[in-house]
Amino acid sequence: MGTTVSDYFVERLYDWGVRRIYGYPGDGINGVMGALNRANGKIRFIQARHEEMAAFMASADAKFSGGLGVCLATSGPGASHLITGLYDARLDHMPVLAIVGQQARTSLGSHYQQELDLTAMFKDVSGAFVQQASAPAQVRHLVDRAIRTAYGERRVATIILPNDLQDEAYSEPAHAHGMVHSGIGYSRPKVVPYQEDLELAAEALNAGRKVAILVGAGALGATDEVIQVAEKLGAGAAKALLGKAVLPDELPWVTGSIGLLGTEPSYKLMTECDTLLMIGSGFPYSEFLPKEGQARGVQIDIKADMLSLRYPMEVSLQGDAAETLRLLLPLLTDKADRSWRRKVEAWREDWEKTLEARAMVAADPINPQRVVFELSPRLPDRAVITCDSGSCANWYARDLKIRRDMLCSLSGGLASMGAAVPYAIAAKFAHPDRPVVALVGDGAMQMNNMAELITVAKYWREWGNGQWICAVFNNEDLNQVTWEQRAMQGDPKFEASQNIPNVPYHRFAESIGLKGIYVDREDAVAAAWEEALMADRPVVIEFKTDPDVPPLPPHIKLEQAKAYAQTLLQGDPDQQGIIKQSAKQVLSRMLPGKAKD
């Protein structure tokens, strides 16, 4: 058999450094699947249970490996299933290549089975590059340009391959009019601002008496530089969710997460600062940043379209975070007055006591905060932590302490449910020697994450070690939305939409050869984590948590208090529990002994 278009396609991907493809087969992509088989393992095909999960895996692989994430699907519904996971990559600026099949070229336009206008369908999520191949000699430059675009623009690129083209004999482009001859390779450029712009930024930062730093995912490679800048300026630093791993939480001036899921010291940091340095963050909620005009602003971001977008910046620096900070550092002067730094550290110290008091408040049966509070000091070095969207993200944001050389992420810009388990699977393929922990709500488990436990069962023996844990917060409630309805809309819990079935997740794990642990007592939480971390295989640890524990915001606004009061006046089906737990949380620092009862 000669070289087909599919054989060439797979070989070209390999030459670009692709070693893993996440996906699901189908007749629309059979030619590529056959070529992968003939390539004898040069590129590993990882079979997800659903194409959406494969796309989430590709997004997470790009996040955790620093390379290109690749996913594959058949035509029609297989292709459309990829979209949500690809939007996760797009909104979090991850380089991902999607490969999708299409019906035969001769059938297009005939209302054929599984014929969708894929170029139009992918145009938004993959607007940087989406092309359908029509001839063998075209495939070379489609692969080269798609991957180079994904890397260079940190975007999603899509290649559509009609199934009849996949099996045609491959031919190189001729030296003729209408033919192009592309090449392999991409090196990321060094992007830094001009000296005069750096000097303007330094002037603003040096003049500040109360400097606040906000870091996001764009600063993940700049930990040392951020620390040096913060030390010079005597600054405090808050972290957007995607930037949680930028700074280790052991630093006393790191105030933790920002926003509705954030901490009280981060809220104070932003409301009292006179200067804001924002590094690699697209944090969307401007109400948690300084009021307009309160602070002088300096922002560093590799993407021009993210500059001066959330807060009107005095100086906007387009550049790589680490490289730009290195150039900025010699221009900064050491702050002699450390009173602001001491104030920030005092806020942080007081907040740690509040967190512990809240986590140790007794609940029925388990306080969800305690689940993450007890995990945090037990996390192994170099652990990777993933989290789903929902109320578990509150405890991930506040109670989980990150140390150096840990990795963590979640669906940030899209904030999609169902990402934690596929993220954790991709983390293990990218770093098979690292321990991996996924924090998941029961809603996300029922939506799609339970099925991906089968993927774990299929592959875990091939990983460097079996340390892979999925922690399920089972409260039989779509809890984050329930609390949003109460605190934002003033509506009581709508049981028809919010209650979900009670499922024995740990037993499902056991039924497919994984280890299952069930915990319904608070005094057993710590020991359960220790048991899971010592297991010889992947673990699903199910915590029966109390849905009435409120995810208190860092600052309760008058409108939220009014909405909550209105909820109680209307009568909530869980009224007694939420009043009791809300009171315990508020009083936990003032009456620690009483609050635990």
Coordinates of C-alpha atoms in Angstrom, one line a residue, residues 150-502:
A150 CA -2.2 27.6 17.0
Y151 CA 1.2 28.1 18.6
G152 CA 1.8 31.7 17.4
E153 CA -1.7 33.1 18.3
R154 CA -2.4 30.7 21.2
R155 CA -5.7 29.8 19.5
V156 CA -7.7 26.8 18.3
A157 CA -7.0 25.7 14.7
T158 CA -9.1 23.2 12.8
I159 CA -8.4 20.9 9.8
I160 CA -11.4 19.2 8.1
L161 CA -10.6 16.1 6.1
P162 CA -13.3 14.6 3.8
N163 CA -13.3 10.9 4.2
D164 CA -12.6 10.1 0.5
L165 CA -9.6 12.4 0.5
Q166 CA -8.1 10.6 3.5
D167 CA -7.6 7.4 1.4
E168 CA -6.3 9.0 -1.7
A169 CA -2.6 8.6 -2.7
Y170 CA -0.6 11.4 -1.4
S171 CA 1.4 13.7 -3.8
E172 CA 3.7 16.5 -2.9
P173 CA 2.8 19.9 -4.3
A174 CA 4.3 20.5 -7.7
H175 CA 6.6 23.4 -8.6
A176 CA 3.8 25.2 -10.4
H177 CA 1.4 28.1 -10.2
G178 CA -1.2 27.7 -7.5
M179 CA 1.0 25.4 -5.4
V180 CA 2.7 26.3 -2.1
H181 CA 5.6 24.7 -0.3
S182 CA 5.4 25.1 3.4
G183 CA 7.8 24.0 6.1
I184 CA 7.9 22.7 9.7
G185 CA 8.9 24.6 12.8
Y186 CA 8.0 27.4 15.1
S187 CA 10.0 29.3 17.7
R188 CA 8.2 31.7 20.1
P189 CA 9.6 35.2 19.7
K190 CA 10.9 37.3 22.6
V191 CA 8.3 40.0 23.0
V192 CA 9.2 43.0 25.2
P193 CA 8.2 46.7 25.4
Y194 CA 10.4 49.6 24.4
Q195 CA 12.6 51.1 27.1
E196 CA 10.7 54.4 27.3
D197 CA 7.5 52.4 28.0
L198 CA 9.2 50.4 30.7
E199 CA 10.4 53.7 32.3
L200 CA 6.9 55.1 32.3
A201 CA 5.7 51.9 34.1
A202 CA 8.5 52.1 36.6
E203 CA 7.7 55.7 37.4
A204 CA 4.1 54.8 38.2
L205 CA 5.1 51.8 40.3
N206 CA 7.8 53.6 42.2
A207 CA 5.5 56.5 43.1
G208 CA 2.9 54.1 44.6
R209 CA 2.7 53.8 48.4
K210 CA 0.2 50.9 48.4
V211 CA 0.9 48.6 45.4
A212 CA -1.3 45.7 44.6
I213 CA -0.4 43.0 42.1
L214 CA -2.8 40.7 40.3
V215 CA -1.4 37.7 38.5
G216 CA -3.1 35.4 36.0
A217 CA -2.3 32.5 33.8
G218 CA 0.0 34.6 31.7
A219 CA 2.4 34.9 34.6
L220 CA 2.7 31.1 35.2
G221 CA 6.3 31.1 33.9
A222 CA 7.3 34.2 35.9
T223 CA 7.1 33.2 39.5
D224 CA 10.6 34.3 40.5
E225 CA 10.2 37.6 38.6
V226 CA 6.9 38.4 40.2
I227 CA 8.3 37.7 43.7
Q228 CA 11.3 40.0 43.1
V229 CA 9.0 42.8 41.9
A230 CA 6.7 42.4 44.8
E231 CA 9.6 42.4 47.3
K232 CA 11.0 45.6 45.8
L233 CA 7.7 47.4 45.8
G234 CA 6.5 46.1 49.2
A235 CA 3.4 44.9 47.4
G236 CA 0.7 42.5 48.2
A237 CA -0.4 40.0 45.4
A238 CA -3.8 38.5 44.6
K239 CA -4.3 35.6 42.1
A240 CA -6.9 35.1 39.5
L241 CA -8.1 31.5 39.4
L242 CA -6.1 30.6 36.4
G243 CA -3.0 32.2 38.0
K244 CA -3.4 30.2 41.2
A245 CA -0.1 28.3 40.7
V246 CA 1.9 31.5 39.9
L247 CA 2.8 32.3 43.6
P248 CA 3.2 29.8 46.4
D249 CA 0.7 30.5 49.2
E250 CA 3.3 30.2 51.9
L251 CA 4.4 33.7 51.1
P252 CA 2.6 35.9 53.7
W253 CA 1.9 38.8 51.3
V254 CA 0.0 36.6 48.9
T255 CA -3.7 37.2 49.6
G256 CA -5.1 34.3 47.5
S257 CA -7.9 34.3 45.0
I258 CA -9.9 37.4 43.8
G259 CA -13.5 37.8 42.9
L260 CA -16.7 36.2 44.1
L261 CA -14.8 33.1 45.0
G262 CA -11.9 35.1 46.4
T263 CA -10.7 36.1 49.8
E264 CA -11.3 39.0 52.1
P265 CA -7.6 40.2 52.1
S266 CA -7.7 40.2 48.2
Y267 CA -10.8 42.3 48.4
K268 CA -9.2 44.7 50.8
L269 CA -6.0 44.8 48.7
M270 CA -7.9 46.0 45.7
T271 CA -10.2 48.5 47.6
E272 CA -7.3 50.2 49.4
C273 CA -4.4 50.2 47.0
D274 CA -3.2 53.3 45.2
T275 CA -1.4 51.4 42.4
L276 CA -2.3 48.3 40.5
L277 CA 0.1 46.0 38.6
M278 CA -1.8 43.4 36.5
I279 CA 0.3 40.6 35.0
G280 CA -1.0 38.1 32.5
S281 CA -4.6 38.2 33.7
G282 CA -7.9 38.7 31.9
F283 CA -9.9 38.5 35.2
P284 CA -13.3 39.6 34.0
Y285 CA -15.1 41.1 37.1
S286 CA -14.2 44.8 37.2
E287 CA -16.2 45.3 40.4
F288 CA -13.5 43.5 42.3
L289 CA -10.7 45.7 41.0
P290 CA -10.1 49.3 42.3
K291 CA -12.7 51.9 41.5
E292 CA -11.9 53.8 38.4
G293 CA -9.5 56.7 39.2
Q294 CA -8.6 55.2 42.6
A295 CA -5.3 53.6 41.5
R296 CA -2.6 54.2 38.8
G297 CA -2.5 51.2 36.6
V298 CA 0.3 49.2 34.9
Q299 CA -0.5 46.1 32.9
I300 CA 1.7 43.4 31.2
D301 CA 0.1 41.0 28.7
I302 CA 1.3 39.2 25.7
K303 CA -1.9 39.9 23.8
A304 CA -2.7 43.5 22.9
D305 CA -6.4 43.0 22.9
M306 CA -6.3 42.1 26.7
L307 CA -4.6 45.4 27.6
S308 CA -6.5 48.1 29.5
L309 CA -9.6 46.1 29.1
R310 CA -10.7 45.6 32.8
Y311 CA -9.2 48.7 34.3
P312 CA -8.1 51.9 32.5
M313 CA -4.3 51.5 32.7
E314 CA -1.9 54.4 32.7
V315 CA 0.8 52.2 31.1
S316 CA 0.1 49.1 29.0
L317 CA 3.1 46.9 28.2
Q318 CA 2.7 44.3 25.5
G319 CA 5.2 41.5 26.2
D320 CA 6.0 38.2 27.8
A321 CA 5.5 38.4 31.6
A322 CA 8.9 37.0 32.7
E323 CA 11.0 38.9 30.0
T324 CA 9.2 42.2 30.7
L325 CA 9.5 41.9 34.5
R326 CA 13.2 41.2 34.1
L327 CA 13.7 44.4 32.2
L328 CA 11.5 46.3 34.6
L329 CA 13.2 45.2 37.8
P330 CA 16.4 47.3 37.5
L331 CA 14.2 50.4 37.1
L332 CA 12.3 49.8 40.3
T333 CA 13.4 51.3 43.7
D334 CA 13.2 49.4 47.0
K335 CA 10.3 50.7 49.1
A336 CA 11.7 51.9 52.4
D337 CA 8.2 52.2 53.9
R338 CA 6.9 48.7 54.6
S339 CA 3.8 49.7 56.4
W340 CA 1.5 48.7 53.5
R341 CA 3.2 45.3 53.3
R342 CA 2.7 44.7 57.0
K343 CA -0.9 45.7 56.7
V344 CA -1.4 43.1 53.9
E345 CA 0.3 40.4 55.9
A346 CA -1.9 41.1 58.9
W347 CA -5.0 40.8 56.7
R348 CA -3.7 37.5 55.4
E349 CA -2.9 36.2 58.9
D350 CA -6.3 37.0 60.2
W351 CA -7.9 35.5 57.1
E352 CA -6.1 32.2 57.7
K353 CA -7.7 32.0 61.1
T354 CA -11.1 32.7 59.5
L355 CA -10.6 30.0 56.9
E356 CA -9.7 27.4 59.5
A357 CA -12.6 28.4 61.8
R358 CA -15.1 28.2 58.9
A359 CA -13.7 24.8 57.7
M360 CA -14.0 23.4 61.2
V361 CA -17.7 24.4 61.7
A362 CA -19.8 21.3 62.1
A363 CA -22.2 20.6 59.3
D364 CA -24.7 17.8 58.3
P365 CA -22.9 15.6 57.5
I366 CA -19.7 17.2 56.3
N367 CA -18.7 20.8 55.8
P368 CA -17.4 20.9 52.2
Q369 CA -14.7 23.5 53.2
R370 CA -13.2 20.9 55.5
V371 CA -12.7 18.5 52.6
V372 CA -10.3 20.8 50.8
F373 CA -8.8 22.3 54.1
E374 CA -7.7 18.8 55.1
L375 CA -6.4 17.9 51.6
S376 CA -4.2 21.0 51.3
P377 CA -1.4 20.1 53.8
R378 CA -1.4 16.5 52.7
L379 CA -0.9 17.2 49.0
P380 CA 2.3 15.5 47.7
D381 CA 5.0 17.6 46.2
R382 CA 4.6 18.3 42.5
A383 CA 0.9 17.4 42.6
V384 CA -1.5 18.5 39.8
I385 CA -4.9 19.7 41.0
T386 CA -7.9 20.2 38.7
C387 CA -11.3 21.5 39.7
D388 CA -14.7 21.7 38.2
S389 CA -17.1 24.6 38.0
G390 CA -19.6 24.8 40.8
S391 CA -19.5 25.2 44.5
C392 CA -16.4 23.1 44.8
A393 CA -14.5 25.9 43.0
N394 CA -15.1 28.1 46.1
W395 CA -13.2 25.8 48.3
Y396 CA -10.5 25.2 45.7
A397 CA -10.0 28.9 45.4
R398 CA -9.9 29.6 49.1
D399 CA -8.8 26.6 51.0
L400 CA -6.3 24.9 48.7
K401 CA -2.8 26.1 49.3
I402 CA -0.4 25.9 46.4
R403 CA 3.3 25.2 46.8
R404 CA 6.2 25.6 44.4
D405 CA 6.3 23.1 41.5
M406 CA 2.6 22.3 41.8
L407 CA 0.3 22.7 38.8
C408 CA -3.4 23.5 38.9
S409 CA -6.1 24.6 36.6
L410 CA -9.8 24.6 35.7
S411 CA -12.1 25.8 33.0
G412 CA -11.5 29.5 33.4
G413 CA -13.0 31.8 30.7
L414 CA -15.7 29.3 29.8
A415 CA -16.3 28.1 33.4
S416 CA -17.8 24.9 32.0
M417 CA -19.1 22.0 34.1
G418 CA -17.5 18.7 33.4
A419 CA -13.9 19.7 32.8
A420 CA -12.2 18.4 36.0
V421 CA -11.9 14.7 35.2
P422 CA -10.8 15.1 31.6
Y423 CA -8.4 17.7 32.8
A424 CA -7.0 15.3 35.4
I425 CA -6.7 12.5 32.7
A426 CA -4.7 14.8 30.4
A427 CA -2.6 15.9 33.4
K428 CA -1.6 12.3 34.0
F429 CA -0.7 11.7 30.3
A430 CA 1.3 14.9 30.2
H431 CA 3.0 14.1 33.6
P432 CA 2.6 10.4 34.4
D433 CA 4.9 10.6 37.4
R434 CA 3.0 13.3 39.2
P435 CA 0.1 12.8 41.6
V436 CA -3.2 14.1 40.3
V437 CA -6.3 15.2 42.2
A438 CA -9.6 16.3 40.7
L439 CA -12.2 18.1 42.8
V440 CA -15.7 17.6 41.3
G441 CA -19.3 18.4 42.3
D442 CA -21.9 15.7 41.9
G443 CA -23.7 17.7 39.2
A444 CA -20.6 17.6 37.0
M445 CA -20.1 13.9 37.8
Q446 CA -23.5 13.1 36.6
M447 CA -23.3 15.3 33.5
N448 CA -20.3 13.6 32.0
N449 CA -17.4 13.0 34.4
M450 CA -18.6 9.5 35.6
A451 CA -18.1 8.1 32.1
E452 CA -14.6 9.4 31.9
L453 CA -13.7 7.3 35.0
I454 CA -13.9 4.4 32.5
T455 CA -11.1 6.1 30.6
V456 CA -9.1 6.1 33.8
A457 CA -9.8 2.4 34.3
K458 CA -8.7 1.7 30.7
Y459 CA -5.3 3.5 30.9
W460 CA -4.1 3.9 34.5
R461 CA -1.8 0.8 34.5
E462 CA 0.2 2.5 31.8
W463 CA 1.0 5.6 33.9
G464 CA 4.2 6.0 35.8
N465 CA 2.2 5.6 39.1
G466 CA -1.4 5.1 40.1
Q467 CA -1.7 8.3 42.1
W468 CA -4.9 9.7 40.6
I469 CA -7.8 10.8 42.8
C470 CA -11.2 12.1 42.0
A471 CA -12.9 13.7 45.0
V472 CA -16.7 14.0 44.6
F473 CA -18.7 16.5 46.7
N474 CA -22.0 14.7 46.9
N475 CA -24.7 17.1 48.2
E476 CA -27.6 16.1 45.9
D477 CA -27.8 19.8 44.8
L478 CA -26.6 22.0 41.9
N479 CA -25.3 24.0 44.8
Q480 CA -23.5 27.0 43.2
V481 CA -26.6 27.9 41.1
T482 CA -28.8 27.3 44.2
W483 CA -26.8 29.9 46.2
E484 CA -26.7 32.3 43.2
Q485 CA -30.5 32.1 43.0
R486 CA -30.7 33.0 46.7
A487 CA -28.1 35.7 46.9
M488 CA -28.5 37.4 43.5
Q489 CA -32.1 36.8 42.5
G490 CA -33.7 36.7 45.9
D491 CA -35.4 33.4 44.9
P492 CA -35.8 30.4 47.2
K493 CA -34.3 27.1 46.0
F494 CA -36.2 25.7 43.0
E495 CA -36.2 22.0 43.8
A496 CA -37.3 20.9 40.4
S497 CA -34.2 22.3 38.8
Q498 CA -31.7 22.0 41.7
N499 CA -32.2 18.6 43.3
I500 CA -30.2 15.8 41.7
P501 CA -30.2 12.0 42.3
N502 CA -28.1 10.5 45.0

